[in-house]
Structures are given as structure tokens and as C-alpha cells.
PDB file of C-alpha atoms in Angstrom:
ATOM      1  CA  UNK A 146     -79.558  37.315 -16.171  1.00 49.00           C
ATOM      2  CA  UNK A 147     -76.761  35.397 -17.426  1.00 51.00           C
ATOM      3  CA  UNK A 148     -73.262  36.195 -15.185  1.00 55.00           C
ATOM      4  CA  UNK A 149     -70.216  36.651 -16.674  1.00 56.00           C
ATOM      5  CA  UNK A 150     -66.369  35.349 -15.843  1.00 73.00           C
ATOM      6  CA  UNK A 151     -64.744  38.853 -17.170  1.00 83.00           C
ATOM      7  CA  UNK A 152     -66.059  42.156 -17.060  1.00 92.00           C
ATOM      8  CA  UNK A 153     -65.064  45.833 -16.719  1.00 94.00           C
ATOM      9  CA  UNK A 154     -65.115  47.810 -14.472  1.00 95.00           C
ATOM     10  CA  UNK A 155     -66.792  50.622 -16.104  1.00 94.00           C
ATOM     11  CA  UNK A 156     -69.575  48.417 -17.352  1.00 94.00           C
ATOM     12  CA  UNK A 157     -70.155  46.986 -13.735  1.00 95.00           C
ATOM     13  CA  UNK A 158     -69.848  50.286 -12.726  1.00 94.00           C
ATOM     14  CA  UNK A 159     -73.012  51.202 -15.263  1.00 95.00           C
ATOM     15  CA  UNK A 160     -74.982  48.269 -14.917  1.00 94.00           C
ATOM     16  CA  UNK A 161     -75.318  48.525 -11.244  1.00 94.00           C
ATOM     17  CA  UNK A 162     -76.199  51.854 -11.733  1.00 93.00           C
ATOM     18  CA  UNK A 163     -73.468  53.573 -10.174  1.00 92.00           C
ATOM     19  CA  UNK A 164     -73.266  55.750 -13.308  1.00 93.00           C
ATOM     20  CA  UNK A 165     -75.820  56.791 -15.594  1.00 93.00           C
ATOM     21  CA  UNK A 166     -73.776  55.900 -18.590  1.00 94.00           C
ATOM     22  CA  UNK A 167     -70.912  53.697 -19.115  1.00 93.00           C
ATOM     23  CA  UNK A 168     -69.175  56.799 -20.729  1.00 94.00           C
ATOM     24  CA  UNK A 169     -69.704  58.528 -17.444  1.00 94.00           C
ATOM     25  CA  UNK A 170     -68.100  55.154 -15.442  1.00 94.00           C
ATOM     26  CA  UNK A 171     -65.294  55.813 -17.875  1.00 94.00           C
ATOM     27  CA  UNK A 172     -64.597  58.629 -17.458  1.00 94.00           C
ATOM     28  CA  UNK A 173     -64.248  58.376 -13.751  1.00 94.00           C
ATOM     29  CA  UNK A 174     -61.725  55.292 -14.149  1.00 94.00           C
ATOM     30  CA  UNK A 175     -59.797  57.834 -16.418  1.00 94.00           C
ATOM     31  CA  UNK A 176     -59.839  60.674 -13.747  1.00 92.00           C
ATOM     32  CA  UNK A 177     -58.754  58.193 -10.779  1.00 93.00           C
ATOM     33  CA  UNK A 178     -62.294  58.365  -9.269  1.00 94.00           C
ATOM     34  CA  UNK A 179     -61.912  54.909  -9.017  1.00 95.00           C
ATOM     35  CA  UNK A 180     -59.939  53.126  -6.718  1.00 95.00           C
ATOM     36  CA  UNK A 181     -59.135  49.550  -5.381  1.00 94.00           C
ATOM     37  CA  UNK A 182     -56.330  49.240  -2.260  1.00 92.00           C
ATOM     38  CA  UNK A 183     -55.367  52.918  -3.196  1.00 90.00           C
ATOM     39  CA  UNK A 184     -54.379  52.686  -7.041  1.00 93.00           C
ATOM     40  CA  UNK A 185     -56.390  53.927  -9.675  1.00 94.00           C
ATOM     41  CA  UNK A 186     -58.160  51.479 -12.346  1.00 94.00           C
ATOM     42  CA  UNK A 187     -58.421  51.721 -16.324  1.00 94.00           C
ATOM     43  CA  UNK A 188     -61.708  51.462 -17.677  1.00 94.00           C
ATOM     44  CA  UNK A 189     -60.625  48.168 -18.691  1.00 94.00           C
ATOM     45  CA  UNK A 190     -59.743  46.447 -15.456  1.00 95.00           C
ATOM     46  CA  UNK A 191     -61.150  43.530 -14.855  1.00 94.00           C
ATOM     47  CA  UNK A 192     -63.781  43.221 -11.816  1.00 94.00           C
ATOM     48  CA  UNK A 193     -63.870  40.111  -9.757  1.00 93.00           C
ATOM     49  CA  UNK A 194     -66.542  38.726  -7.443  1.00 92.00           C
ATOM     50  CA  UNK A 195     -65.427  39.454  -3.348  1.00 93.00           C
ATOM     51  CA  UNK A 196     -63.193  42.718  -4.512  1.00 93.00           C
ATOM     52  CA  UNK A 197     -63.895  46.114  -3.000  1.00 95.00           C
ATOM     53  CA  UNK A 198     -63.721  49.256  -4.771  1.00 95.00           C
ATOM     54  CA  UNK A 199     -63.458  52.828  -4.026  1.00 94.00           C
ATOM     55  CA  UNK A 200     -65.623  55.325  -6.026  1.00 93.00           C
ATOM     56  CA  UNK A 201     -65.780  58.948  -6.228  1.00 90.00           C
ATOM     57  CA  UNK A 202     -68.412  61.077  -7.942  1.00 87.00           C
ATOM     58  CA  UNK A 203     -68.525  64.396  -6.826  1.00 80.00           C
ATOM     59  CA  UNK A 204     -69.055  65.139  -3.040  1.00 75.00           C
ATOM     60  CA  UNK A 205     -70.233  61.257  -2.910  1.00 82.00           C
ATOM     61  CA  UNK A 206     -68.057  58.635  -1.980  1.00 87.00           C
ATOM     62  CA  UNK A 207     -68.495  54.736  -1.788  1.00 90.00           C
ATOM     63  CA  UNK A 208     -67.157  51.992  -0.926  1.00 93.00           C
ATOM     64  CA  UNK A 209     -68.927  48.970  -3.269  1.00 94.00           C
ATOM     65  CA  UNK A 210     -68.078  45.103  -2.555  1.00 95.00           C
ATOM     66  CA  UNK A 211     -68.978  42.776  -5.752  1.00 94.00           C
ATOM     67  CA  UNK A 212     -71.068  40.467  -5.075  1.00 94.00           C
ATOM     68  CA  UNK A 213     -72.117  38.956  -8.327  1.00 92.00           C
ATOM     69  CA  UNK A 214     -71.164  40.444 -11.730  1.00 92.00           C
ATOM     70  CA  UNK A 215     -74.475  41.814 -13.979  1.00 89.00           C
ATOM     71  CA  UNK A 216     -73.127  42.111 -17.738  1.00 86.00           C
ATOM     72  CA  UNK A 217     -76.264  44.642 -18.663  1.00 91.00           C
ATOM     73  CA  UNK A 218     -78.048  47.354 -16.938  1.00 92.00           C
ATOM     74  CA  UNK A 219     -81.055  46.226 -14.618  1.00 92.00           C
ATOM     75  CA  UNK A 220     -83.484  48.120 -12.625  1.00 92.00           C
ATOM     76  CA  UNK A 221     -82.498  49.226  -9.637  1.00 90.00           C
ATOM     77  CA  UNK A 222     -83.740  46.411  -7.358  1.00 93.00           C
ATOM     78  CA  UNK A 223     -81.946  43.913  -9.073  1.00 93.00           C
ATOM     79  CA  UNK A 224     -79.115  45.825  -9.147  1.00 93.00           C
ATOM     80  CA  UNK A 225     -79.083  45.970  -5.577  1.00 93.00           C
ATOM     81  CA  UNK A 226     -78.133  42.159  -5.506  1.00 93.00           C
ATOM     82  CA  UNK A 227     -75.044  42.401  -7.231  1.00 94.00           C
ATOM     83  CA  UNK A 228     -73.277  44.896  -4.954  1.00 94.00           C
ATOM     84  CA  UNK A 229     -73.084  45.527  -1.052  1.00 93.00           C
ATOM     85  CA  UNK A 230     -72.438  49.514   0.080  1.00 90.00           C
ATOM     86  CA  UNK A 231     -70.085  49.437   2.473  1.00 90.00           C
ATOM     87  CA  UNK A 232     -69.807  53.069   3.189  1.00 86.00           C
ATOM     88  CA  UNK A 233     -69.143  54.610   6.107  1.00 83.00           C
ATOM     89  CA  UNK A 234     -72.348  55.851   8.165  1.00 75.00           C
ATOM     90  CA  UNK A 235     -70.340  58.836   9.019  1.00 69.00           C
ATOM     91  CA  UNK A 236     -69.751  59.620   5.456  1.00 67.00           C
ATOM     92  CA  UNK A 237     -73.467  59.281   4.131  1.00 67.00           C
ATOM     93  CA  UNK A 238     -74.714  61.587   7.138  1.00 57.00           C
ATOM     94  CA  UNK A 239     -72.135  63.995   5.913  1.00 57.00           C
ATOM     95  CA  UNK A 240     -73.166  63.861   2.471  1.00 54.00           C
ATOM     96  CA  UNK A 241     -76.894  64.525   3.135  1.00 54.00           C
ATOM     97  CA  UNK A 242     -76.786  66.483   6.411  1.00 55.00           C
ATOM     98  CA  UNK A 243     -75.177  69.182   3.396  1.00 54.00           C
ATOM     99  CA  UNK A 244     -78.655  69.098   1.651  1.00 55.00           C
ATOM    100  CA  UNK A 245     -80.566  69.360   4.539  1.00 57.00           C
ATOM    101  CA  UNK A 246     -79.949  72.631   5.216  1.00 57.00           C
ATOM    102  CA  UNK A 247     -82.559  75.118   5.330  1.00 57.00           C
ATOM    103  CA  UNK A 248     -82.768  77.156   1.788  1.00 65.00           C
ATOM    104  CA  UNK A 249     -84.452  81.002   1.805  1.00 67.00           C
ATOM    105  CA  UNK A 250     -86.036  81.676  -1.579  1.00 73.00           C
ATOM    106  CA  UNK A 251     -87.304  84.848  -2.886  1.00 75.00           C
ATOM    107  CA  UNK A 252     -90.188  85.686  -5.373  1.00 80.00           C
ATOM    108  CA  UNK A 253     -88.342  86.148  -8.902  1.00 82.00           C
ATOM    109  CA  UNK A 254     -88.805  90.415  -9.381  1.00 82.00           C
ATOM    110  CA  UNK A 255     -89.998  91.271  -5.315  1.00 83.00           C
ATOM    111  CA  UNK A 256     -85.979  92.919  -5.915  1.00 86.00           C
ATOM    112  CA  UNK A 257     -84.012  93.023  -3.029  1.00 87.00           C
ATOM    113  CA  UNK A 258     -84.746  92.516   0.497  1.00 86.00           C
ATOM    114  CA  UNK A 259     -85.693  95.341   2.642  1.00 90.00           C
ATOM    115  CA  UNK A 260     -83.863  95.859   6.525  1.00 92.00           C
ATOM    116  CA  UNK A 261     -87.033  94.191   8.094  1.00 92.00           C
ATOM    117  CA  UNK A 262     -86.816  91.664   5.544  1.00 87.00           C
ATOM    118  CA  UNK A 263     -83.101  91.122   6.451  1.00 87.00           C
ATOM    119  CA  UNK A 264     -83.861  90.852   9.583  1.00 89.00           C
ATOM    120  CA  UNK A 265     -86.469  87.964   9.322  1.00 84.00           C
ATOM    121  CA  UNK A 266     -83.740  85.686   6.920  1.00 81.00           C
ATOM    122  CA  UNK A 267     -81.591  85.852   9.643  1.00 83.00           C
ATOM    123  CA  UNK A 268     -83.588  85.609  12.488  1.00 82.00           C
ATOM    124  CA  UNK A 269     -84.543  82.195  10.610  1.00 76.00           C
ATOM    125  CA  UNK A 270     -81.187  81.320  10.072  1.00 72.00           C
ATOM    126  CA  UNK A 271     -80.065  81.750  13.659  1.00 74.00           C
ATOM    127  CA  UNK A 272     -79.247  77.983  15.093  1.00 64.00           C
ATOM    128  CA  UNK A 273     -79.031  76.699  11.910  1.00 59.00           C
ATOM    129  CA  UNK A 274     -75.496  77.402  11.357  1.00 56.00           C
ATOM    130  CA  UNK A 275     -72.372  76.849  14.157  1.00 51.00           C
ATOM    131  CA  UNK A 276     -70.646  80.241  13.751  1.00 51.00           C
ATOM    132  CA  UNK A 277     -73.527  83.067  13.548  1.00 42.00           C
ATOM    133  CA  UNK A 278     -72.270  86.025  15.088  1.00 47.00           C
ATOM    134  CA  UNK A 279     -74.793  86.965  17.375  1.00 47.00           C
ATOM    135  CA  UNK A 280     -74.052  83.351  19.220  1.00 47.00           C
ATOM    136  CA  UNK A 281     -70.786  83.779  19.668  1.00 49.00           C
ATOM    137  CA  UNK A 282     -70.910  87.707  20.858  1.00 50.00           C
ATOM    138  CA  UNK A 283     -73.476  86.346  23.850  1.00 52.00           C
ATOM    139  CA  UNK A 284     -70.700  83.904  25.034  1.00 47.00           C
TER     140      UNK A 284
END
């Protein structure tokens, strides 16, 4: 792929897959989802090789350094070489430790759950979650 001298953010943004669509990217740069030393960035802004940027989407945030500049979108691999993720440890653990959590499902129609039912969901969710009353009344 041939590399470009000026490109914007929101189509590095896409092309490194970031975003599914450059509209998305945009958006974000219009919301002040992304960042560089603080301030937020127009769509337009212009992204140099060795910056750093801040981006937001959702619960996720990352912290991207360029490291080459990709003018269209490429699979993901090869995307991979144009960036380095420097985020946090502590905030990736954070972000998926939230989807880890155990989730209780019910049969669609079995209604609601009966007292011994009750009792099984939270016998199941005792020690999954820090402030469950029945810890905290033993101490």
C-alpha cells in the first residue's frame, strides 16, 4: 500500500479499523472523543507519523501511537502495522473484567422465578460480586 504525506484523522481512524466507518470516526472527532495532549481534533486534522492520540468509544478507551499512515482500509493484520496500542493494562482489564461477569438467563415464558428458584440465582451469585449482603452481615 502506497503511504501518504497528509491524511485525516478520521480516515486513519477508519482504515486502521478503529471505526467501522469513517462516518463513525467522524463523528467521534465532532463529539471530542478524540483527543491529542488534551484538546479535541476536527475530522480534518491532519495525522502525523510518531503522534499519539487519545480515543474514546463508549466504555473503551485507547491510547494509539502512528506508526505509519494507511490511506485505505486493510484487514486487520495489516492494520496492526500502522499503529501501536499503548493503553494502559489497567484500563483493558477494566474494560473486559465488566464482561466477564457471570450472566443468569431464563427460558423465554418459564414466567417468573419461584422462592427456591430465587434462592439458587443468588446462591450462584454469592462471591461474584464485592457487596452481597449476606458477606457483609457475617463480618
Amino acid at each position: 500500500m502506497p503511504e501518504k504525506e497528509k491524511l485525516r484523522i478520521d480516515k486513519y481512524l477508519w482504515a486502521i479499523r478503529l471505526f467501522k466507518t469513517r462516518t463513525l470516526a467522524a463523528d467521534a472527532c465532532k463529539a471530542g472523543r478524540v483527543k491529542k495532549d488534551g484538546q479535541n481534533l476536527k475530522a480534518s486534522y491532519e495525522v502525523k507519523v510518531g503522534d499519539t492520540y487519545n480515543v474514546s468509544k463508549g466504555l473503551e478507551r485507547k491510547v494509539v501511537k502512528v506508526t505509519g499512515l494507511l490511506e485505505n482500509r486493510v484487514d486487520a493484520k495489516k492494520a496492526v502495522d500502522f499503529y501501536e496500542d499503548l493503553t494502559p493494562v489497567q484500563d483493558t482489564h477494566s474494560f473486559q473484567s465488566m464482561f466477564q461477569a457471570p450472566t443468569l438467563r431464563r427460558d423465554r415464558g418459564a414466567g417468573r422465578p419461584t422462592k427456591r428458584d430465587r434462592r439458587e440465582i443468588d446462591d450462584l451469585q454469592e462471591g461474584f460480586f464485592e457487596n452481597n449482603t449476606k458477606d457483609n452481615d457475617e463480618e
